[in-house]
Amino acid sequence: MNESFVEIIRTQLYQELINSTQKGTIQIFENYARVIAGAGAMLYIASRLIGQISRNEPIDFFPLLRPFAIALLIGSLGRITNAIDAGADSLVSAVTQNGNSTTERIAYIIKQREKAVEDKLKVFQEQQTENDSGGDESWSETFKSLGLKFSTIADYTAAKIDIALQEMFQNLLVAICNIAEGILYLISILFRIVLRIIGPIAIALAVFDGFTGNIAEWFGKYINFSLLPVVANIYGIISFKIHELYLTNYAPAGQTNESLTGDGFLGYGYLGLLVLILIGYFQVPAATNLILSVGGVGGITQGISNYAQAGYRSMKPPLDRASNKAQNMANKVQTSTRFKNWNQILQRKK
């Protein structure tokens, strides 16, 4: 799997699935959602109006606008999700550019190390040609003057094999990262399509009491799954950076007077590094859920709503008493004014 395949999953596959479901399944669920929202709006408004009328209270029209706002949200849900996807895609593109630069740095390090081995072999061959007629004694002096860590062609071959193995492991790491990113992209696409299909009904149910947290929870989940590829790319950059540091610290690049491979460089330590990087991809969904607390949003919203309602209920009796007293005083003033007017009329008639 290469980066172009991941790009196909990210753009073409998701867009084709959205276009196919938008005309069929999503439209059907949206129609059902409008029916549910309409029935819920009628029940919601009727329950509020009946209570206020039975208690002889003034009608509060502001809470009655909530079902209509939910109905508008259902109709514009597709445009909102498209905007969220566009923002997530821009973040993925920005992160991917940085990841490509890291991959290029790793490839540059390996090329530099390979060039160092080639330079050593070139110097070795030149000295061998110049001193070919000098016998074994001049041959030994040549090696001492060069100060090379490997003295035979076998050492050069071993160094070339080590570099080839490192390049193979780098390609393996790239393949693992691309496969893991592809899997996370597929998971993100699957859940986003499911959320798009079920979204209208989930939001329509928010009209009923007990389902008021559905809107915040749905948006929280959709945003989290939209950001899943972003977090996967960020982790890919971190894994490549670890790989780069490992190659830089344990395999000096371009230094022809140092050993190119340390003891056990390609042993269990390097394999353990690859295993740790692979395990880290399983934690990407958990890290994505930390971006937006889905359950906490509904709880916070519900808590704020409950506190506001409690404060309104606690303040309502004093306000009603003050309003009643003011009304009684106004009635008394009107009564006394009328009484005085009648007295004046009677006195004029006399």
Coordinates of C-alpha atoms in Angstrom, one line a residue:
M1 CA 0.0 0.0 0.0
N2 CA 1.5 3.4 -1.0
E3 CA 0.5 6.9 -0.3
S4 CA -1.5 7.2 -3.5
F5 CA -3.7 4.4 -2.3
V6 CA -4.3 6.2 1.0
E7 CA -5.1 9.3 -0.9
I8 CA -7.6 7.4 -3.0
I9 CA -9.3 6.2 0.2
R10 CA -9.3 9.6 1.7
T11 CA -10.8 11.5 -1.3
Q12 CA -12.4 9.4 -4.0
L13 CA -13.8 6.5 -2.0
Y14 CA -15.4 8.7 0.7
Q15 CA -16.8 11.1 -1.9
E16 CA -18.3 8.3 -4.0
L17 CA -19.9 6.7 -1.0
I18 CA -21.3 10.0 0.2
N19 CA -22.8 10.8 -3.3
S20 CA -24.4 7.3 -3.5
T21 CA -25.9 7.4 0.0
Q22 CA -26.9 11.1 -0.3
K23 CA -29.4 10.4 -3.1
G24 CA -30.8 7.2 -1.5
T25 CA -30.4 6.2 2.1
I26 CA -29.8 9.6 3.6
Q27 CA -32.8 11.2 1.8
I28 CA -35.1 8.4 3.1
F29 CA -33.8 8.8 6.7
E30 CA -34.1 12.6 6.4
N31 CA -37.8 12.2 5.4
Y32 CA -38.5 10.0 8.4
A33 CA -36.6 12.5 10.6
R34 CA -38.9 15.3 9.4
V35 CA -41.9 13.3 10.3
I36 CA -40.5 12.5 13.8
A37 CA -39.5 16.1 14.3
G38 CA -42.9 17.4 13.3
A39 CA -44.7 15.0 15.6
G40 CA -42.3 15.8 18.4
A41 CA -42.8 19.6 17.8
M42 CA -46.5 19.3 18.1
L43 CA -46.3 17.3 21.3
Y44 CA -43.6 19.6 22.7
I45 CA -45.6 22.8 22.0
A46 CA -48.9 21.3 23.1
S47 CA -47.4 20.1 26.5
R48 CA -46.0 23.5 27.2
L49 CA -49.0 25.5 26.1
I50 CA -51.5 23.3 28.0
G51 CA -49.5 23.7 31.2
Q52 CA -49.2 27.5 30.9
I53 CA -52.8 28.0 30.0
S54 CA -54.0 25.7 32.8
R55 CA -52.0 27.7 35.4
N56 CA -53.2 31.0 33.9
E57 CA -49.6 32.0 33.1
P58 CA -48.4 34.2 30.3
I59 CA -47.2 32.2 27.3
D60 CA -43.4 32.1 27.0
F61 CA -42.8 31.9 23.2
F62 CA -38.9 31.6 23.3
P63 CA -38.7 27.9 24.4
L64 CA -41.4 27.0 21.8
L65 CA -38.9 28.0 19.0
R66 CA -36.6 25.0 19.9
P67 CA -38.5 22.4 17.7
F68 CA -38.3 24.8 14.7
A69 CA -34.6 25.3 15.2
I70 CA -34.1 21.5 15.2
A71 CA -36.1 21.2 12.0
L72 CA -33.9 23.8 10.3
L73 CA -30.8 21.9 11.6
I74 CA -32.0 18.7 10.0
G75 CA -32.4 20.4 6.6
S76 CA -28.9 21.9 6.8
L77 CA -27.1 18.9 8.3
G78 CA -25.5 17.9 4.9
R79 CA -23.9 21.3 4.5
I80 CA -22.6 21.3 8.1
T81 CA -21.0 17.9 7.7
N82 CA -19.5 18.9 4.4
A83 CA -17.9 21.9 6.1
I84 CA -16.5 19.7 8.9
D85 CA -15.1 17.3 6.3
A86 CA -13.5 20.2 4.4
G87 CA -11.8 21.5 7.6
A88 CA -10.5 18.0 8.5
D89 CA -9.2 17.5 4.9
S90 CA -7.3 20.8 5.1
L91 CA -5.7 19.7 8.3
V92 CA -4.7 16.3 6.8
S93 CA -3.1 18.0 3.8
A94 CA -1.1 20.3 6.1
V95 CA 0.1 17.4 8.3
T96 CA 0.9 15.2 5.3
Q97 CA 3.3 17.9 3.8
N98 CA 5.3 17.8 7.0
G99 CA 5.3 14.0 7.0
N100 CA 6.7 13.9 3.4
S101 CA 9.6 16.1 4.5
T102 CA 10.4 13.7 7.4
T103 CA 10.3 10.7 5.0
E104 CA 12.7 12.5 2.6
R105 CA 15.2 13.1 5.5
I106 CA 15.2 9.4 6.4
A107 CA 15.9 8.5 2.8
Y108 CA 18.7 11.1 2.7
I109 CA 20.4 9.6 5.7
I110 CA 20.4 6.1 4.2
K111 CA 21.7 7.5 0.9
Q112 CA 24.5 9.3 2.8
R113 CA 25.5 6.2 4.6
E114 CA 25.5 4.2 1.4
K115 CA 27.7 6.8 -0.3
A116 CA 30.1 6.6 2.6
V117 CA 30.6 2.9 2.1
E118 CA 31.1 3.5 -1.7
D119 CA 33.7 6.2 -1.0
K120 CA 35.6 3.8 1.3
L121 CA 35.6 1.1 -1.4
K122 CA 36.7 3.5 -4.0
V123 CA 39.7 4.6 -1.9
F124 CA 40.5 1.0 -1.1
Q125 CA 40.5 0.0 -4.8
E126 CA 42.7 3.0 -5.8
Q127 CA 45.3 2.2 -3.2
Q128 CA 45.2 -1.5 -4.1
T129 CA 45.8 -0.6 -7.8
E130 CA 48.7 1.7 -7.0
N131 CA 50.5 -0.8 -4.7
D132 CA 49.7 -3.9 -6.6
S133 CA 53.4 -4.6 -7.3
G134 CA 54.6 -3.9 -3.8
G135 CA 53.7 -7.3 -2.4
D136 CA 52.2 -8.2 1.0
E137 CA 54.3 -5.7 2.9
S138 CA 53.2 -2.6 0.9
W139 CA 49.6 -4.0 1.0
S140 CA 49.7 -3.9 4.9
E141 CA 51.2 -0.4 4.9
T142 CA 48.3 0.8 2.7
F143 CA 45.7 -0.4 5.1
K144 CA 47.5 1.2 8.1
S145 CA 47.7 4.6 6.3
L146 CA 44.1 4.5 5.4
G147 CA 43.0 3.5 8.9
L148 CA 40.0 1.6 7.7
K149 CA 37.8 -0.4 10.1
F150 CA 37.2 -3.2 7.6
S151 CA 40.2 -4.7 5.9
T152 CA 38.7 -7.0 3.3
I153 CA 36.0 -7.1 0.7
A154 CA 33.9 -9.2 3.0
D155 CA 33.6 -6.3 5.4
Y156 CA 32.5 -4.0 2.6
T157 CA 29.9 -6.6 1.6
A158 CA 28.7 -6.9 5.2
A159 CA 28.3 -3.1 5.3
K160 CA 26.3 -3.1 2.1
I161 CA 24.1 -5.9 3.4
D162 CA 23.5 -3.9 6.6
I163 CA 22.4 -0.8 4.6
A164 CA 20.2 -2.9 2.4
L165 CA 18.6 -4.4 5.5
Q166 CA 18.1 -0.9 6.9
E167 CA 16.5 0.3 3.7
M168 CA 14.3 -2.8 3.7
F169 CA 13.2 -2.1 7.3
Q170 CA 12.5 1.5 6.3
N171 CA 10.3 0.4 3.5
L172 CA 8.6 -2.0 5.9
L173 CA 8.0 0.8 8.3
V174 CA 6.6 3.0 5.6
A175 CA 4.3 0.1 4.5
I176 CA 3.2 -0.5 8.1
C177 CA 2.4 3.2 8.5
N178 CA 0.5 3.4 5.3
I179 CA -1.5 0.2 6.1
A180 CA -2.4 1.5 9.5
E181 CA -3.4 4.9 8.2
G182 CA -5.5 3.2 5.5
I183 CA -7.3 1.1 8.2
L184 CA -7.9 4.2 10.2
Y185 CA -9.2 6.1 7.1
L186 CA -11.6 3.2 6.4
I187 CA -12.8 3.3 10.1
S188 CA -13.3 7.0 9.9
I189 CA -15.2 6.7 6.6
L190 CA -17.4 3.9 7.9
F191 CA -18.5 5.7 11.1
R192 CA -18.9 9.1 9.3
I193 CA -21.2 7.5 6.7
V194 CA -23.2 5.8 9.5
L195 CA -23.4 9.1 11.4
R196 CA -24.6 10.9 8.3
I197 CA -27.3 8.3 7.7
I198 CA -28.5 8.2 11.3
G199 CA -27.9 11.9 12.0
P200 CA -31.3 13.3 10.9
I201 CA -33.2 10.8 13.1
A202 CA -30.8 11.3 16.1
I203 CA -31.3 15.1 15.9
A204 CA -35.1 14.7 15.4
L205 CA -35.3 12.7 18.6
A206 CA -33.7 15.7 20.5
V207 CA -37.1 17.3 20.4
F208 CA -38.4 14.9 23.0
D209 CA -37.4 15.2 26.7
G210 CA -34.7 12.9 27.6
F211 CA -33.0 13.0 24.2
T212 CA -31.8 16.7 24.4
G213 CA -28.1 15.6 24.5
N214 CA -28.3 13.8 21.1
I215 CA -27.3 16.9 19.1
A216 CA -24.1 17.6 21.1
E217 CA -23.2 13.9 21.2
W218 CA -23.8 13.4 17.5
F219 CA -21.6 16.4 16.6
G220 CA -18.9 15.4 19.0
K221 CA -18.7 11.9 17.5
Y222 CA -18.7 13.2 13.9
I223 CA -15.9 15.7 14.7
N224 CA -13.9 13.0 16.4
F225 CA -14.1 10.6 13.5
S226 CA -13.3 13.4 11.1
L227 CA -10.1 14.2 13.0
L228 CA -9.1 10.5 13.2
P229 CA -7.0 10.7 9.9
V230 CA -5.4 13.9 11.2
V231 CA -4.2 12.2 14.4
A232 CA -3.0 9.2 12.4
N233 CA -0.9 11.4 10.2
I234 CA 0.5 13.2 13.3
Y235 CA 1.5 9.8 14.8
G236 CA 3.0 8.8 11.5
I237 CA 5.3 11.9 11.7
I238 CA 6.2 11.0 15.2
S239 CA 7.1 7.5 14.2
F240 CA 9.2 8.7 11.3
K241 CA 11.0 11.2 13.6
I242 CA 11.8 8.3 16.0
H243 CA 13.2 6.3 13.0
E244 CA 15.2 9.3 11.9
L245 CA 16.7 9.8 15.4
Y246 CA 17.6 6.2 15.6
L247 CA 19.4 6.2 12.3
T248 CA 21.2 9.5 13.1
N249 CA 22.4 8.5 16.6
Y250 CA 23.4 4.9 16.0
A251 CA 24.5 5.1 12.3
P252 CA 26.5 8.2 11.6
A253 CA 26.0 9.5 8.0
G254 CA 28.8 10.6 5.8
Q255 CA 31.6 9.8 8.3
T256 CA 34.1 7.7 6.5
N257 CA 36.4 7.2 9.6
E258 CA 33.7 5.6 11.8
S259 CA 31.9 2.2 11.7
L260 CA 28.7 2.5 9.8
T261 CA 26.8 -0.1 11.9
G262 CA 26.8 -0.4 15.6
D263 CA 26.7 -3.7 17.5
G264 CA 23.2 -5.1 17.4
F265 CA 21.9 -2.1 15.4
L266 CA 19.6 -4.3 13.3
G267 CA 18.9 -6.7 16.1
Y268 CA 16.2 -6.9 18.7
G269 CA 16.3 -3.2 19.4
Y270 CA 15.3 -2.2 15.9
L271 CA 12.6 -4.8 15.7
G272 CA 11.3 -3.7 19.1
L273 CA 11.2 -0.1 17.7
L274 CA 9.0 -1.3 14.8
V275 CA 6.7 -3.2 17.1
L276 CA 6.3 -0.3 19.4
I277 CA 5.4 2.0 16.5
L278 CA 2.9 -0.5 15.3
I279 CA 1.3 -0.8 18.7
G280 CA 1.0 2.9 18.9
Y281 CA -1.4 3.0 16.0
F282 CA -3.9 1.1 18.1
Q283 CA -3.9 4.1 20.5
V284 CA -4.8 6.6 17.8
P285 CA -8.6 6.3 18.3
A286 CA -8.2 6.7 22.0
A287 CA -6.1 9.8 21.5
T288 CA -8.7 11.2 19.1
N289 CA -11.4 10.9 21.7
L290 CA -9.4 13.2 23.9
I291 CA -9.9 16.0 21.5
L292 CA -13.6 16.4 22.1
S293 CA -15.3 14.7 25.1
V294 CA -18.5 13.4 23.6
G295 CA -20.2 12.4 26.8
G296 CA -19.1 15.4 28.7
V297 CA -20.6 17.8 26.2
G298 CA -24.1 16.5 26.7
G299 CA -23.6 16.4 30.5
I300 CA -22.3 20.0 30.6
T301 CA -25.1 21.2 28.4
Q302 CA -27.7 19.4 30.4
G303 CA -26.3 20.7 33.7
I304 CA -26.3 24.3 32.5
S305 CA -29.9 23.9 31.4
N306 CA -30.9 22.3 34.7
Y307 CA -29.2 25.1 36.7
A308 CA -30.9 27.8 34.5
Q309 CA -34.3 26.2 35.0
A310 CA -33.8 25.8 38.7
G311 CA -32.8 29.5 39.0
Y312 CA -35.8 30.5 37.0
R313 CA -38.1 28.4 39.3
S314 CA -36.6 29.9 42.4
M315 CA -37.0 33.4 41.2
K316 CA -40.5 33.0 39.8
P317 CA -42.5 33.0 43.1
P318 CA -41.0 36.3 44.3
L319 CA -41.5 37.9 40.9
D320 CA -45.1 36.7 40.8
R321 CA -45.8 38.1 44.3
A322 CA -44.2 41.4 43.4
S323 CA -46.2 41.5 40.2
N324 CA -49.4 40.7 42.0
K325 CA -48.8 43.4 44.6
A326 CA -48.1 45.9 41.9
Q327 CA -51.3 44.9 40.1
N328 CA -53.3 45.2 43.3
M329 CA -51.9 48.7 44.0
A330 CA -52.7 49.7 40.5
N331 CA -56.3 48.5 40.9
K332 CA -56.7 50.4 44.2
V333 CA -55.4 53.5 42.6
Q334 CA -57.8 53.1 39.7
T335 CA -60.7 52.4 42.1
S336 CA -60.0 55.5 44.2
T337 CA -59.7 57.6 41.1
R338 CA -63.0 56.4 39.9
F339 CA -64.6 57.0 43.3
K340 CA -63.3 60.6 43.4
N341 CA -64.6 61.2 39.8
W342 CA -68.1 60.0 40.8
N343 CA -68.1 62.2 43.9
Q344 CA -67.2 65.2 41.8
I345 CA -70.0 64.4 39.3
L346 CA -72.6 64.0 42.1
Q347 CA -71.5 67.3 43.7
R348 CA -72.0 69.2 40.4
K349 CA -75.5 67.7 39.9
K350 CA -76.5 69.0 43.4

